[in-house]
Structures are given as structure tokens and as C-alpha cells.
Amino acid sequence: MQPHVLITGGSGFIGRNVTRCLLQHGIRVRILDTTEPPSDLASEVEWVQGCILLQKPLQAALDGCTDVIHLAAELGIGRSQAEPLRFFEVNVQGTVHLLDTLQKTHHRVRRVVLAGSMTVYGEGRYVCPGCGEAGPVQRRPDRLVQKQWEPCCTRCERDLVSRPTPETFPAQAANIYAHTKLSQEGILHLLAEQAGIEPVVLRLFNVYGPGQSLENAYTGVIAIFTSCLLMEIAPLVFEDGNQRRDFVFVEDVSEAFYRAWATPGIGGRTFNIGSGEGHSLNEILGLLRGLTAGRASPRILYQYRKGDARHVVACTENSLSGLGWSPRTPLGEGLGRTVRSAREDIRTPLNLEKMMGELRRRGILLEQGASAAVSRSNA
Ligand code: UD1
């Protein structure tokens, strides 16, 4: 059977890259998205314009397809706490709708690959230097107010040390976005058999690269910092900037989706898609300041954005052995390409003041008198 892959949410940052990757592998692609087709893809893919929550466009999109890559979702921890209903509608209901439609129709779909998220690991895996494995941890508000950012051991109160998180680590949803991503996974596994499909989940770590929005103050931190530095706006840094993330380049992520589609015998499995390396925001800022020659100094807010994890890094053994996948793009090269592309694309400065105002109004910041720093940074 000639492969014909449906990508839901295919016009987004990750979706466009996954589409290009599948096309390069000679696979026929159809996209279901609420937007019009972008000019660079219009002639190469089939396009169904519509919302995943609506029956007609979803059925039209699924008609004749052999596999689905399910990317259609609202994203971001900050925004999810401000718009919980929208996040549950699109992410949870959208996934139920996809599986329910497959269950009720005669289809040819073999596999559904879901874009999951590392946000389901909460704070991720830690060990205590004295007591060993810490299990799932939560950061205590009384410590966060004292600017003690590291999670501590519940037994001896020493600061814990972050370790790469494997897929077997117990999932815990510490914010609305994480709840919706965990629900998506659960629904996919629960309804897979009835729907007659093989479920595969890729838990994406912090994806970055050219094409990520430069005008959305709630997008990934690398895009935000790049945008700020090119526009000479001071980047705002939550906590102290020493929190670490596992940044993975979007083209490598696209290749992981291709492998998740192509690899036989992986139905029912979940894979971390990250680099396996942690980099602090301060390190990222240093590299980006060099690449952009941006002069604006970052403002360290010493404020906690509710729902944020401290350090999360992928254990990548399973994706290497199961998918034969490991990322190819070193951080320096990925950031360089991101900055070069951003220089061409950037139009309007980010409104960080508005974003901070929204977070504050909705009680998403653990307040400790950083308002002065914020207003200074946007002066
Ligand atoms: C990100 C994605 C999420 C995805 C996850 C794993 C976004 C918005 N979030 O979550 O959808 O599931 O990776 O792929 O793309 N920060 C600042 N200043 C800013 C913005 C962020 O200091 O202006 C900090 C945050 O407080 C956090 C870190 O940067 O400590 C990373 O934040 P963010 O880029 O939003 O990513 P995640 O929340 O890790």
C-alpha cells in the first residue's frame, strides 16, 4: 500500500518541519489544520482546512490515509494556565475525536504517532547525594519564596541532583498543559485497540529552530530570547537562569517522527526525543548574545512561574535502541541556524510587559517584588 500520512496541525512550527522531512523521504502527505496552506508547502501537500474538533474536516482528512502523525495541539505551560478550557478542548477532546472517528469509520490507518511532551515528567528524575533515588518530587512554595530553586530531599532536606529521566519514570501532571498531554497519551493507548491502530508516543523535550514564532511571548524560550536580543529588548529570565533544559533541534525531531512512522514493531511504545544534555538558560543566553551581538542585558527576575520544572533532561537510550534515533545537530550549530533565520524573519518586537501582566493577573507568578525589574526591563 502506498503510504499516505495525515499530519494534524501540520502548519505549525514542528508540523512544517515534519512535513518537509516526510516529503524528502518520498511520502505523500496530507495536512489537517485550521490555517490556509503556507506558500512553501501549498503545491506539495494535500490540505484540509478545518478544526480537529469538527467531524467533516476530520473525516475528509482521514479518508484514504495509512498513518496519522498527531500534532494538532495548544502548547505552553504559561498559556495553559491562562486558557485551561481551550487547552482541554483542542488537546484532549481533539484526541478523543480522532480516535472515536477512527473507531466509527472504515479506515486504512495503521499507526497513530502522538507528539507527547516531557512536561508529563513534572520535575523529572533526581537523586539525593545521601539518600539515593528521590522518585517524583515537587518544589516547595516556602523554598521558592526564599529563592531556593533546587528541589530538596523529603528525608534529609539536602538539595537534589538532576539525572536524565527515562520513559519509565512515573508521570505526574504539575500544570494544565501537562494534564492535557498526559490525557492525550492515556486516550491514545486506551482507545487504540477499538480504533484498530498502533499507538506510538514521542515525548518531545524543548524543541527549537528556524521557524519558531518570534512574535509570541509564550513560545519556546530560545525563540523568545533570540527575538529579544535581535530587537535589543532585555530578555526576562524566571528563577535565576540556572534551570536546565534539554534542547533538541527541530530537524532532528522531524527525523524522529519519520523513524516512528517507519520502524516496524514499536506499536504501544513511548520514546523520549531529546539530546540527553542539559543546558542552563544562562548558558543559552551567553551563546545567543554572541551569535546575535545583542547588547540588551537579561533581567533575572528571581521569580517562579507556577508549573515550571527546574531541570529536565532526557534519557535517550530507549530512542536509540528502539528507533535507531539520536540527534545530529550540535547546540552551537542549531542556535546559529536559528539566529540566521530569525534575522531574516523578525518583524515586530515581543510585548513582554503584556505577557508579565497576564501572568500576574492570573496568579501564575509566585510574587516576591520583581515588578520593578520587569518595568525597568521594558522601559
Ligand atoms: C516547552 C514547550 C512545551 C513542550 C516542552 C517539551 C513552549 C512554550 N513550551 O516547555 O510545549 O511540551 O517544552 O517539548 O514551547 N523562560 C524564561 N523566560 C522566558 C520564557 C521562558 O526564563 O521568556 C524559562 C521558563 O521559566 C522555563 C524555561 O525558560 O524555566 C523553559 O521554558 P519554555 O521554553 O516555556 O519551555 P518548557 O516550559 O520547558
Coordinates of C-alpha atoms and ligand atoms in Angstrom, one line a residue:
M1 CA 0.0 0.0 0.0
Q2 CA 1.4 3.4 -1.0
P3 CA 2.0 5.4 2.3
H4 CA -0.2 8.4 2.7
V5 CA 0.4 10.2 6.0
L6 CA -2.0 12.6 7.7
I7 CA -0.3 15.3 9.8
T8 CA -2.8 17.0 12.1
G9 CA -1.6 20.5 13.0
G10 CA 0.8 20.3 10.1
S11 CA 1.2 24.1 9.6
G12 CA 2.8 24.7 13.0
F13 CA 6.5 25.0 13.7
I14 CA 7.1 21.3 14.2
G15 CA 4.4 20.2 11.7
R16 CA 6.0 22.2 8.8
N17 CA 9.4 20.5 9.5
V18 CA 7.9 17.0 9.8
T19 CA 6.1 17.6 6.5
R20 CA 9.3 18.6 4.7
C21 CA 11.1 15.6 6.2
L22 CA 8.4 13.1 5.1
L23 CA 8.3 14.7 1.6
Q24 CA 12.0 14.3 1.3
H25 CA 11.6 10.6 2.1
G26 CA 9.1 10.4 -0.8
I27 CA 6.0 10.0 1.4
R28 CA 2.7 11.5 0.3
V29 CA 1.4 14.0 3.0
R30 CA -2.0 15.4 3.8
I31 CA -2.4 18.1 6.4
L32 CA -5.4 19.0 8.6
D33 CA -5.0 22.4 10.0
T34 CA -7.2 25.5 10.8
T35 CA -4.9 27.7 8.7
E36 CA -4.5 28.2 4.9
P37 CA -1.6 26.3 3.4
P38 CA 1.7 28.3 3.6
S39 CA 3.0 29.1 0.1
D40 CA 6.1 27.0 0.5
L41 CA 4.1 23.8 1.1
A42 CA 0.9 24.6 -0.9
S43 CA 1.9 22.7 -4.1
E44 CA 3.5 19.7 -2.4
V45 CA 0.8 18.5 0.0
E46 CA -2.9 17.9 0.2
W47 CA -4.6 20.4 2.5
V48 CA -7.8 20.0 4.5
Q49 CA -8.6 23.3 6.2
G50 CA -10.6 22.8 9.4
C51 CA -10.6 22.1 13.1
I52 CA -9.9 18.6 14.5
L53 CA -12.9 19.0 16.7
L54 CA -15.3 19.1 13.7
Q55 CA -16.5 15.9 12.1
K56 CA -16.5 16.9 8.5
P57 CA -12.9 18.1 8.1
L58 CA -11.6 15.3 10.2
Q59 CA -13.3 12.6 8.2
A60 CA -12.2 14.2 4.9
A61 CA -8.6 14.4 6.3
L62 CA -8.6 10.7 7.3
D63 CA -10.1 9.4 4.1
G64 CA -7.6 7.0 2.5
C65 CA -4.7 7.8 4.8
T66 CA -2.4 5.0 6.0
D67 CA -1.0 6.7 9.1
V68 CA -1.5 9.7 11.3
I69 CA 1.1 12.0 13.0
H70 CA -1.0 13.8 15.6
L71 CA 0.5 17.3 16.3
A72 CA -2.6 19.4 16.5
A73 CA -2.5 21.0 20.0
E74 CA -2.3 24.1 22.0
L75 CA 1.0 24.4 23.7
G76 CA 2.9 26.0 26.5
I77 CA 2.7 25.8 30.3
G78 CA 2.2 29.5 30.9
R79 CA -0.7 29.9 28.4
S80 CA -2.4 26.7 29.5
Q81 CA -2.9 28.1 33.0
A82 CA -4.5 31.2 31.4
E83 CA -6.7 29.3 29.0
P84 CA -7.4 25.8 30.5
L85 CA -10.7 25.3 28.7
R86 CA -9.2 25.9 25.3
F87 CA -6.3 23.5 26.1
F88 CA -8.7 20.7 27.2
E89 CA -10.8 21.2 24.1
V90 CA -8.1 21.1 21.5
N91 CA -5.7 18.7 23.1
V92 CA -7.9 16.2 25.0
Q93 CA -11.2 16.4 23.1
G94 CA -9.3 16.7 19.8
T95 CA -7.5 13.4 20.5
V96 CA -10.7 11.7 21.7
H97 CA -12.4 12.9 18.5
L98 CA -9.6 11.5 16.3
L99 CA -9.7 8.0 18.0
D100 CA -13.5 7.9 18.1
T101 CA -13.8 8.8 14.4
L102 CA -11.3 6.0 13.6
Q103 CA -13.3 3.6 15.7
K104 CA -16.6 4.5 13.9
T105 CA -15.3 4.6 10.3
H106 CA -13.9 2.0 7.9
H107 CA -10.3 3.2 7.6
R108 CA -6.8 2.2 6.4
V109 CA -4.8 3.8 9.3
R110 CA -2.1 1.5 10.7
R111 CA -0.4 3.7 13.2
V112 CA -1.0 7.0 15.1
V113 CA 2.1 8.8 16.3
L114 CA 1.4 11.3 19.0
A115 CA 3.5 14.3 19.8
G116 CA 3.7 13.9 23.6
S117 CA 5.7 16.1 25.9
M118 CA 8.4 15.8 28.6
T119 CA 6.2 18.1 30.7
V120 CA 4.5 14.8 31.9
Y121 CA 7.7 14.1 33.9
G122 CA 7.0 17.1 36.2
E123 CA 10.3 17.9 37.8
G124 CA 11.8 14.8 36.3
R125 CA 14.3 12.4 37.9
Y126 CA 16.5 13.4 40.8
V127 CA 18.8 11.7 43.3
C128 CA 19.8 12.8 46.8
P129 CA 23.6 12.7 47.4
G130 CA 22.8 11.0 50.8
C131 CA 19.5 9.1 50.4
G132 CA 19.7 8.0 46.7
E133 CA 16.7 7.9 44.2
A134 CA 14.2 10.7 45.1
G135 CA 11.2 9.5 43.0
P136 CA 8.8 12.1 41.7
V137 CA 9.4 15.4 43.5
Q138 CA 7.7 18.7 43.9
R139 CA 9.3 22.0 44.7
R140 CA 8.1 23.5 48.0
P141 CA 6.5 27.0 47.8
D142 CA 8.2 28.1 51.1
R143 CA 11.6 27.3 49.5
L144 CA 10.7 29.0 46.2
V145 CA 9.8 32.2 48.0
Q146 CA 13.2 32.0 49.7
K147 CA 14.8 31.7 46.2
Q148 CA 15.9 28.2 46.9
W149 CA 15.2 26.9 43.5
E150 CA 16.6 23.3 43.7
P151 CA 14.2 20.6 44.8
C152 CA 15.2 19.1 48.1
C153 CA 15.1 15.7 49.6
T154 CA 12.0 14.9 51.6
R155 CA 14.1 12.9 54.1
C156 CA 17.2 14.9 54.7
E157 CA 16.4 18.3 53.0
R158 CA 19.6 18.4 51.0
D159 CA 19.4 19.8 47.5
L160 CA 18.7 17.0 45.0
V161 CA 20.8 16.4 41.9
S162 CA 19.1 16.1 38.5
R163 CA 19.6 13.0 36.4
P164 CA 18.4 12.0 32.9
T165 CA 14.7 10.9 33.0
P166 CA 13.8 7.6 31.4
E167 CA 10.4 6.8 29.9
T168 CA 9.6 4.5 32.8
F169 CA 9.7 7.4 35.3
P170 CA 6.3 7.9 36.9
A171 CA 4.3 10.5 35.0
Q172 CA 2.9 13.4 37.1
A173 CA 1.0 16.4 35.8
A174 CA 2.0 19.5 37.6
N175 CA 0.3 22.0 35.3
I176 CA -2.7 22.2 33.0
Y177 CA -0.7 21.6 29.9
A178 CA 0.9 18.5 31.4
H179 CA -2.6 17.2 32.3
T180 CA -3.7 17.6 28.7
K181 CA -0.6 15.9 27.3
L182 CA -0.8 13.0 29.7
S183 CA -4.5 12.6 28.9
Q184 CA -3.7 12.5 25.2
E185 CA -1.3 9.6 25.8
G186 CA -3.8 7.8 28.0
I187 CA -6.6 8.2 25.5
L188 CA -4.4 7.0 22.6
H189 CA -3.4 3.8 24.5
L190 CA -6.9 3.2 25.8
L191 CA -8.8 3.6 22.5
A192 CA -6.1 2.2 20.2
E193 CA -7.4 -1.4 20.0
Q194 CA -11.0 -0.4 19.5
A195 CA -9.9 2.1 16.8
G196 CA -7.8 -0.6 15.2
I197 CA -4.5 1.4 15.2
E198 CA -1.0 1.0 16.7
P199 CA -0.2 3.9 19.2
V200 CA 3.3 5.4 19.4
V201 CA 4.2 8.3 21.6
L202 CA 7.2 10.6 21.2
R203 CA 7.8 12.7 24.3
L204 CA 9.4 15.8 22.9
F205 CA 11.8 17.8 25.0
N206 CA 12.5 21.5 24.3
V207 CA 12.3 21.8 20.5
Y208 CA 13.9 24.9 18.9
G209 CA 15.0 26.0 15.5
P210 CA 14.2 28.2 12.5
G211 CA 10.5 29.0 12.0
Q212 CA 9.5 29.0 15.7
S213 CA 7.4 32.1 16.3
L214 CA 9.4 35.2 17.1
E215 CA 6.3 37.3 18.0
N216 CA 4.7 35.0 20.6
A217 CA 5.8 35.8 24.2
Y218 CA 4.6 32.4 25.2
T219 CA 6.6 30.3 22.8
G220 CA 9.8 28.3 23.5
V221 CA 12.5 30.2 25.4
I222 CA 15.2 30.1 22.7
A223 CA 12.8 31.8 20.2
I224 CA 11.9 34.4 22.8
F225 CA 15.5 35.1 23.8
T226 CA 16.6 35.3 20.1
S227 CA 13.7 37.7 19.3
C228 CA 14.6 39.9 22.3
L229 CA 18.3 40.1 21.6
L230 CA 17.8 40.9 17.9
M231 CA 15.3 43.7 18.9
E232 CA 17.5 45.0 21.7
I233 CA 14.9 44.1 24.3
A234 CA 16.1 42.7 27.7
P235 CA 15.2 39.0 27.9
L236 CA 13.3 38.2 31.1
V237 CA 14.6 35.2 33.0
F238 CA 12.4 33.4 35.5
E239 CA 14.1 32.0 38.7
D240 CA 17.9 32.6 38.5
G241 CA 18.6 31.4 34.9
N242 CA 20.5 28.2 36.1
Q243 CA 17.5 26.0 35.4
R244 CA 18.4 23.4 32.7
R245 CA 16.5 22.1 29.7
D246 CA 17.2 19.6 27.1
F247 CA 17.1 21.5 23.8
V248 CA 16.6 19.5 20.6
F249 CA 16.8 20.9 17.1
V250 CA 13.6 20.7 15.1
E251 CA 15.1 18.9 12.1
D252 CA 16.3 16.1 14.3
V253 CA 12.8 15.9 15.9
S254 CA 11.3 15.6 12.3
E255 CA 13.6 12.7 11.7
A256 CA 12.4 11.1 14.9
F257 CA 8.8 11.3 13.6
Y258 CA 9.9 9.7 10.3
R259 CA 11.5 6.8 12.3
A260 CA 8.4 6.5 14.5
W261 CA 6.4 6.1 11.3
A262 CA 8.9 3.8 9.5
T263 CA 10.2 1.5 12.3
P264 CA 8.3 -1.8 12.5
G265 CA 7.3 -3.5 15.8
I266 CA 7.1 -0.4 18.0
G267 CA 3.3 -0.3 18.5
G268 CA 2.4 0.7 22.1
R269 CA 5.8 2.2 22.9
T270 CA 6.9 5.6 24.1
F271 CA 10.2 7.4 23.3
N272 CA 12.0 10.4 24.7
I273 CA 13.0 12.8 22.0
G274 CA 15.8 14.9 23.5
S275 CA 19.5 15.4 23.2
G276 CA 20.4 13.8 26.5
E277 CA 22.3 17.0 27.5
G278 CA 21.1 19.8 29.9
H279 CA 21.9 23.4 29.2
S280 CA 21.1 26.3 31.6
L281 CA 19.2 29.4 30.4
N282 CA 22.3 31.4 31.3
E283 CA 24.4 29.3 29.0
I284 CA 21.9 29.7 26.2
L285 CA 21.8 33.4 26.8
G286 CA 25.6 33.6 26.6
L287 CA 25.7 31.7 23.3
L288 CA 22.8 33.7 21.8
R289 CA 24.3 37.0 22.8
G290 CA 27.5 36.0 21.0
L291 CA 25.6 35.0 17.9
T292 CA 23.2 38.0 17.8
A293 CA 25.7 40.5 19.0
G294 CA 22.7 41.7 21.1
R295 CA 23.6 44.3 23.7
A296 CA 20.5 44.1 25.9
S297 CA 21.3 42.6 29.3
P298 CA 19.0 39.9 30.5
R299 CA 16.9 40.7 33.6
I300 CA 17.0 37.9 36.1
L301 CA 13.6 38.1 37.8
Y302 CA 14.2 35.7 40.7
Q303 CA 10.5 34.7 40.3
Y304 CA 8.9 31.4 39.9
R305 CA 6.5 30.8 37.1
K306 CA 4.0 28.3 38.5
G307 CA 4.1 24.9 36.9
D308 CA 7.7 25.3 35.6
A309 CA 10.2 22.5 36.3
R310 CA 13.7 23.2 37.5
H311 CA 15.9 20.8 35.3
V312 CA 14.6 18.2 32.9
V313 CA 16.9 16.2 30.7
A314 CA 16.1 13.1 28.5
C315 CA 17.5 9.7 29.0
T316 CA 17.9 8.8 25.3
E317 CA 18.8 5.0 25.5
N318 CA 15.4 3.8 24.5
S319 CA 15.0 6.1 21.4
L320 CA 18.5 5.0 20.3
S321 CA 17.8 1.3 20.7
G322 CA 14.1 1.3 19.7
L323 CA 14.1 3.9 16.8
G324 CA 17.8 4.0 16.0
W325 CA 17.5 7.7 16.5
S326 CA 19.8 10.2 18.1
P327 CA 20.0 13.9 17.4
R328 CA 22.7 15.1 14.9
T329 CA 22.7 18.8 15.3
P330 CA 25.1 20.2 18.0
L331 CA 23.6 23.1 20.1
G332 CA 26.0 25.7 18.7
E333 CA 25.1 24.8 15.1
G334 CA 21.4 24.7 15.8
L335 CA 21.5 28.1 17.6
G336 CA 23.5 29.6 14.7
R337 CA 20.9 28.4 12.2
T338 CA 18.1 29.7 14.4
V339 CA 19.6 33.2 14.7
R340 CA 20.4 33.4 10.9
S341 CA 16.9 32.6 10.0
A342 CA 15.4 34.9 12.7
R343 CA 17.4 37.9 11.3
E344 CA 15.5 37.4 8.0
D345 CA 12.1 36.8 9.6
I346 CA 11.9 39.2 12.5
R347 CA 9.3 41.9 12.2
T348 CA 7.7 43.1 15.5
P349 CA 9.1 43.2 19.0
L350 CA 7.7 41.0 21.7
N351 CA 5.4 42.6 24.2
L352 CA 6.9 41.1 27.4
E353 CA 5.2 43.6 29.6
K354 CA 1.8 42.4 28.5
M355 CA 2.8 38.8 29.0
M356 CA 4.0 39.5 32.5
G357 CA 0.9 41.5 33.3
E358 CA -1.2 38.5 32.2
L359 CA 0.8 36.0 34.2
R360 CA 0.5 38.3 37.3
R361 CA -3.3 38.9 36.9
R362 CA -3.9 35.2 36.7
G363 CA -1.7 34.4 39.7
I364 CA 0.8 32.4 37.7
L365 CA 3.8 34.1 39.2
L366 CA 4.9 33.4 42.8
E367 CA 5.3 37.0 43.7
Q368 CA 8.3 38.4 45.5
G369 CA 8.7 42.0 44.4
A370 CA 10.2 41.7 41.0
S371 CA 7.8 44.1 39.4
A372 CA 10.4 46.8 39.5
A373 CA 12.8 44.7 37.5
V374 CA 10.1 44.0 34.9
S375 CA 9.1 47.5 34.3
R376 CA 12.8 48.6 34.1
S377 CA 13.4 45.9 31.5
N378 CA 10.7 47.2 29.3
A379 CA 11.3 50.9 29.8
Ligands
UD1_1 C1 8.5 23.5 26.4 C2 7.3 23.8 25.5 C3 6.3 22.8 25.7 C4 6.8 21.4 25.4 C5 8.1 21.2 26.3 C6 8.7 19.9 25.8 C7 6.8 26.1 24.8 C8 6.2 27.3 25.3 N1 6.8 25.1 25.8 O1 8.2 23.6 27.8 O2 5.2 23.0 24.9 O3 5.9 20.4 25.7 O4 9.0 22.3 26.1 O5 8.9 20.0 24.5 O6 7.3 25.9 23.7 N2 11.7 31.1 30.5 C9 12.2 32.3 30.8 N3 11.9 33.4 30.1 C10 11.0 33.4 29.1 C11 10.4 32.2 28.7 C12 10.8 31.1 29.4 O7 13.0 32.4 31.7 O8 10.8 34.5 28.5 C13 12.0 29.9 31.2 C14 10.9 29.1 31.8 O9 10.5 29.7 33.1 C15 11.5 27.7 31.9 C16 12.4 27.7 30.7 O10 12.6 29.0 30.3 O11 12.2 27.6 33.1 C17 11.8 26.9 29.5 O12 10.6 27.4 29.3 P1 9.8 27.1 27.9 O13 10.6 27.5 26.7 O14 8.4 27.8 28.1 O15 9.7 25.6 27.9 P2 9.1 24.5 28.8 O16 8.1 25.1 29.8 O17 10.2 23.7 29.3

